[in-house]
Coordinates of N, CA and C in Angstrom, one line a residue:
X23 N -23.0 19.3 14.5 CA -23.1 18.9 13.1 C -22.5 17.5 12.9
X24 N -23.2 16.7 12.0 CA -22.7 15.4 11.7 C -21.8 15.4 10.5
X25 N -20.7 14.6 10.5 CA -19.8 14.4 9.4 C -19.6 12.9 9.1
X26 N -19.5 12.7 7.8 CA -19.3 11.3 7.4 C -17.7 11.2 7.1
X27 N -17.1 10.2 7.6 CA -15.7 10.0 7.4 C -15.6 8.8 6.4
X28 N -15.4 9.0 5.2 CA -15.4 7.9 4.2 C -14.0 7.3 4.2
X29 N -13.8 6.1 4.6 CA -12.6 5.4 4.7 C -12.2 4.6 3.5
X30 N -11.2 5.1 2.8 CA -10.7 4.4 1.6 C -9.5 3.5 1.9
X31 N -9.5 2.3 1.4 CA -8.5 1.4 1.7 C -7.7 1.1 0.4
X32 N -6.5 0.5 0.6 CA -5.7 0.1 -0.5 C -5.4 -1.4 -0.2
X33 N -5.8 -2.2 -1.1 CA -5.6 -3.6 -1.0 C -4.1 -4.0 -0.9
X34 N -3.3 -3.3 -1.6 CA -1.8 -3.6 -1.6 C -1.3 -3.4 -0.2
X35 N -1.7 -2.3 0.5 CA -1.1 -1.9 1.8 C -1.7 -2.9 2.8
X36 N -3.0 -3.2 2.7 CA -3.7 -4.1 3.6 C -3.1 -5.5 3.6
X37 N -2.8 -5.9 2.4 CA -2.3 -7.3 2.2 C -0.9 -7.5 2.8
X38 N -0.1 -6.4 2.9 CA 1.3 -6.4 3.4 C 1.4 -6.4 4.9
X39 N 0.3 -6.2 5.6 CA 0.3 -6.1 7.1 C 0.5 -7.5 7.7
X40 N 1.2 -7.5 8.8 CA 1.3 -8.8 9.6 C 0.0 -8.9 10.4
X41 N -0.2 -10.0 11.0 CA -1.4 -10.2 11.9 C -1.3 -9.4 13.1
X42 N -0.1 -9.2 13.6 CA 0.1 -8.3 14.8 C -0.2 -6.9 14.5
X43 N 0.2 -6.4 13.3 CA -0.1 -5.0 12.9 C -1.6 -4.8 12.7
X44 N -2.2 -5.8 12.1 CA -3.7 -5.7 11.8 C -4.4 -5.7 13.1
X45 N -4.0 -6.5 14.1 CA -4.7 -6.5 15.4 C -4.5 -5.2 16.1
X46 N -3.3 -4.6 16.1 CA -3.1 -3.3 16.7 C -4.0 -2.2 16.0
X47 N -4.0 -2.2 14.7 CA -4.9 -1.2 14.0 C -6.3 -1.4 14.4
X48 N -6.8 -2.7 14.4 CA -8.2 -3.0 14.7 C -8.6 -2.5 16.1
X49 N -7.6 -2.7 17.0 CA -7.9 -2.3 18.4 C -7.9 -0.8 18.6
X50 N -7.1 -0.1 17.9 CA -7.1 1.4 17.9 C -8.3 1.9 17.3
X51 N -8.7 1.4 16.2 CA -10.0 1.8 15.5 C -11.2 1.6 16.4
X52 N -11.2 0.4 17.1 CA -12.3 0.1 18.0 C -12.5 1.1 19.1
X53 N -11.3 1.6 19.6 CA -11.3 2.6 20.7 C -12.0 3.9 20.2
X54 N -11.6 4.3 19.0 CA -12.2 5.5 18.4 C -13.7 5.3 18.2
X55 N -14.1 4.2 17.6 CA -15.5 3.9 17.4 C -16.4 3.8 18.6
X56 N -15.8 3.5 19.8 CA -16.5 3.4 21.0 C -16.8 4.8 21.7
X57 N -16.3 5.8 21.1 CA -16.5 7.2 21.7 C -17.9 7.6 21.5
X58 N -18.5 8.4 22.4 CA -19.9 8.8 22.3 C -20.2 9.7 21.2
X59 N -19.2 10.5 20.7 CA -19.5 11.3 19.5 C -19.3 10.6 18.2
X60 N -18.9 9.3 18.2 CA -18.9 8.5 17.0 C -20.2 7.7 17.0
X61 N -21.2 8.1 16.2 CA -22.5 7.7 16.3 C -22.9 6.5 15.4
X62 N -22.0 6.1 14.5 CA -22.3 5.0 13.7 C -21.2 4.7 12.7
X63 N -21.2 3.5 12.2 CA -20.2 3.1 11.2 C -20.6 1.9 10.5
X64 N -20.3 1.8 9.2 CA -20.6 0.7 8.4 C -19.3 0.3 7.6
X65 N -19.0 -1.0 7.6 CA -18.0 -1.5 6.7 C -18.6 -2.1 5.5
X66 N -17.9 -2.1 4.4 CA -18.4 -2.6 3.2 C -17.6 -3.8 2.8
X67 N -18.3 -4.8 2.1 CA -17.5 -5.9 1.5 C -16.6 -5.4 0.5
X68 N -15.6 -6.3 0.1 CA -14.6 -5.9 -0.9 C -15.3 -5.5 -2.2
X69 N -14.6 -4.8 -3.1 CA -15.2 -4.3 -4.3 C -15.6 -5.4 -5.3
X70 N -15.1 -6.6 -5.1 CA -15.6 -7.6 -6.1 C -17.0 -8.0 -5.8
X71 N -17.6 -7.5 -4.7 CA -19.0 -7.8 -4.4 C -20.0 -6.7 -5.0
X72 N -19.4 -5.7 -5.5 CA -20.2 -4.5 -6.0 C -20.8 -4.7 -7.3
X73 N -22.0 -4.1 -7.5 CA -22.6 -4.0 -8.7 C -22.9 -2.5 -9.0
X74 N -22.6 -2.0 -10.2 CA -22.8 -0.6 -10.5 C -24.0 -0.5 -11.5
X75 N -24.9 0.5 -11.1 CA -26.1 0.7 -12.0 C -25.9 2.0 -12.7
X76 N -26.1 2.0 -14.0 CA -26.0 3.2 -14.8 C -27.2 3.3 -15.7
X77 N -27.5 4.5 -16.2 CA -28.5 4.7 -17.2 C -27.9 5.3 -18.4
X78 N -28.0 4.6 -19.6 CA -27.5 5.1 -20.8 C -28.5 5.0 -21.9
X79 N -28.9 6.0 -22.6 CA -29.8 6.0 -23.7 C -31.2 5.4 -23.2
X80 N -31.6 5.7 -22.0 CA -32.8 5.2 -21.5 C -32.9 3.8 -21.0
X81 N -31.7 3.2 -21.0 CA -31.6 1.8 -20.6 C -30.8 1.7 -19.3
X82 N -31.2 0.8 -18.4 CA -30.5 0.5 -17.2 C -29.4 -0.5 -17.6
X83 N -28.1 -0.2 -17.2 CA -27.0 -1.1 -17.4 C -26.5 -1.5 -16.0
X84 N -26.3 -2.8 -15.8 CA -25.7 -3.3 -14.6 C -24.3 -3.9 -14.9
X85 N -23.3 -3.5 -14.1 CA -21.9 -3.9 -14.3 C -21.4 -4.5 -13.0
X86 N -20.9 -5.7 -13.1 CA -20.3 -6.3 -11.8 C -19.0 -5.5 -11.5
X87 N -18.8 -5.2 -10.2 CA -17.7 -4.5 -9.8 C -17.9 -3.0 -9.6
X88 N -16.9 -2.3 -9.1 CA -17.1 -0.9 -8.8 C -17.0 -0.1 -10.0
X89 N -17.4 1.2 -9.8 CA -17.5 2.1 -11.0 C -16.1 2.5 -11.5
X90 N -15.2 2.7 -10.6 CA -13.8 3.1 -10.9 C -12.9 1.9 -10.8
X91 N -11.8 1.9 -11.6 CA -10.8 0.9 -11.6 C -9.6 1.5 -10.8
X92 N -9.5 1.2 -9.6 CA -8.4 1.8 -8.7 C -8.0 0.8 -7.6
X93 N -6.8 1.0 -7.1 CA -6.4 0.2 -6.0 C -7.0 0.7 -4.7
X94 N -7.4 2.0 -4.6 CA -8.1 2.5 -3.5 C -9.6 2.3 -3.7
X95 N -10.2 1.9 -2.6 CA -11.7 1.7 -2.7 C -12.3 2.1 -1.4
X96 N -13.6 2.4 -1.5 CA -14.3 2.8 -0.3 C -14.6 1.6 0.5
X97 N -14.0 1.5 1.8 CA -14.1 0.3 2.6 C -15.3 0.5 3.6
X98 N -15.7 1.7 3.9 CA -16.8 2.0 4.8 C -16.8 3.4 5.2
X99 N -17.8 3.7 6.1 CA -17.8 5.1 6.6 C -18.3 5.1 8.0
X100 N -17.8 6.2 8.6 CA -18.1 6.5 10.1 C -18.8 7.8 10.2
X101 N -19.8 7.8 11.1 CA -20.5 9.1 11.3 C -20.1 9.6 12.7
X102 N -19.6 10.9 12.7 CA -19.2 11.5 14.0 C -20.0 12.8 14.2
X103 N -20.2 13.2 15.4 CA -20.8 14.4 15.8 C -19.6 15.3 16.2
X104 N -19.6 16.5 15.6 CA -18.5 17.4 15.9 C -19.0 18.8 15.8
X105 N -18.4 19.7 16.6 CA -18.8 21.1 16.6 C -18.6 21.8 15.3
X106 N -17.5 21.3 14.7 CA -17.1 22.0 13.3 C -16.2 21.0 12.6
X107 N -15.8 21.4 11.4 CA -15.0 20.6 10.6 C -13.6 20.2 11.2
X108 N -13.1 21.1 12.0 CA -11.8 20.8 12.7 C -11.9 19.5 13.6
X109 N -13.1 19.4 14.3 CA -13.3 18.2 15.2 C -13.4 17.0 14.4
X110 N -14.1 17.0 13.3 CA -14.2 15.8 12.4 C -12.8 15.5 11.8
X111 N -12.1 16.5 11.4 CA -10.7 16.2 10.9 C -9.8 15.6 11.9
X112 N -10.0 16.0 13.2 CA -9.1 15.4 14.2 C -9.4 13.9 14.4
X113 N -10.6 13.5 14.3 CA -11.0 12.1 14.4 C -10.4 11.4 13.1
X114 N -10.6 12.0 11.9 CA -10.1 11.4 10.7 C -8.6 11.2 10.7
X115 N -7.9 12.2 11.3 CA -6.4 12.2 11.4 C -6.0 11.0 12.3
X116 N -6.7 10.9 13.4 CA -6.4 9.8 14.3 C -6.6 8.4 13.6
X117 N -7.7 8.2 13.0 CA -7.9 7.0 12.2 C -6.9 6.8 11.2
X118 N -6.6 7.8 10.4 CA -5.6 7.7 9.3 C -4.3 7.3 9.9
X119 N -3.9 7.8 11.0 CA -2.6 7.4 11.6 C -2.6 5.9 12.0
X120 N -3.7 5.5 12.5 CA -3.8 4.0 12.8 C -3.8 3.2 11.5
X121 N -4.5 3.6 10.5 CA -4.6 2.8 9.3 C -3.3 2.7 8.5
X122 N -2.6 3.9 8.4 CA -1.3 3.9 7.8 C -1.3 3.8 6.3
X123 N -2.5 3.9 5.7 CA -2.6 3.8 4.2 C -4.0 4.2 3.7
X124 N -4.2 4.3 2.4 CA -5.5 4.7 2.0 C -5.7 6.2 2.3
X125 N -7.0 6.5 2.5 CA -7.3 7.9 2.7 C -8.7 8.0 3.4
X126 N -9.0 9.1 4.1 CA -10.2 9.3 4.7 C -10.8 10.7 4.2
X127 N -11.9 10.6 3.6 CA -12.5 11.8 3.1 C -13.6 12.3 4.1
X128 N -13.6 13.5 4.5 CA -14.5 14.0 5.5 C -15.5 14.9 4.8
X129 N -16.8 14.6 5.0 CA -17.9 15.4 4.3 C -19.0 15.6 5.3
X130 N -19.6 16.9 5.4 CA -20.7 17.1 6.2 C -21.9 16.3 5.7
X131 N -22.7 15.9 6.7 CA -23.9 15.1 6.3 C -25.0 16.1 6.0
X132 N -25.7 16.0 5.0 CA -26.8 16.8 4.5 C -28.1 16.4 5.3
X133 N -28.6 17.2 6.2 CA -29.7 16.8 7.0 C -30.9 17.6 6.7
X134 N -31.1 18.1 5.5 CA -32.3 18.8 5.2 C -33.3 17.8 4.6
X135 N -34.6 18.0 4.9 CA -35.6 17.1 4.3 C -35.6 17.3 2.8
X136 N -36.0 16.2 2.1 CA -36.2 16.4 0.6 C -37.4 17.3 0.4
X137 N -37.3 18.1 -0.6 CA -38.4 19.0 -1.0 C -39.5 18.2 -1.5
X138 N -40.7 18.5 -0.9 CA -41.9 17.7 -1.3 C -42.1 16.4 -0.6
X139 N -41.1 16.0 0.2 CA -41.2 14.7 0.9 C -42.1 14.8 2.1

């Protein structure tokens, strides 16, 4: 089964890291991402590059920035192949230990075809 590991970052924690700490974290994450059961990952630009699309009263509204106002933001996501949730949680725990802040949300990937597609 495939799981998405949604990596949330905290800009305050990230900004307090030294260059050496950031290099160590980056190297550790790169090791995890190179494993065969980690099948993809995407990093996202900072939240100031976001545009939120909403529908209200039949009109499309565009807002610069993310939907929520929070110090934690979705920084990217990683796709892993795991036998079960425990396997995906083990990878998330390892990444979280390296990251030292923020959070990682683990969700199964829905792989059913759309009805009528």
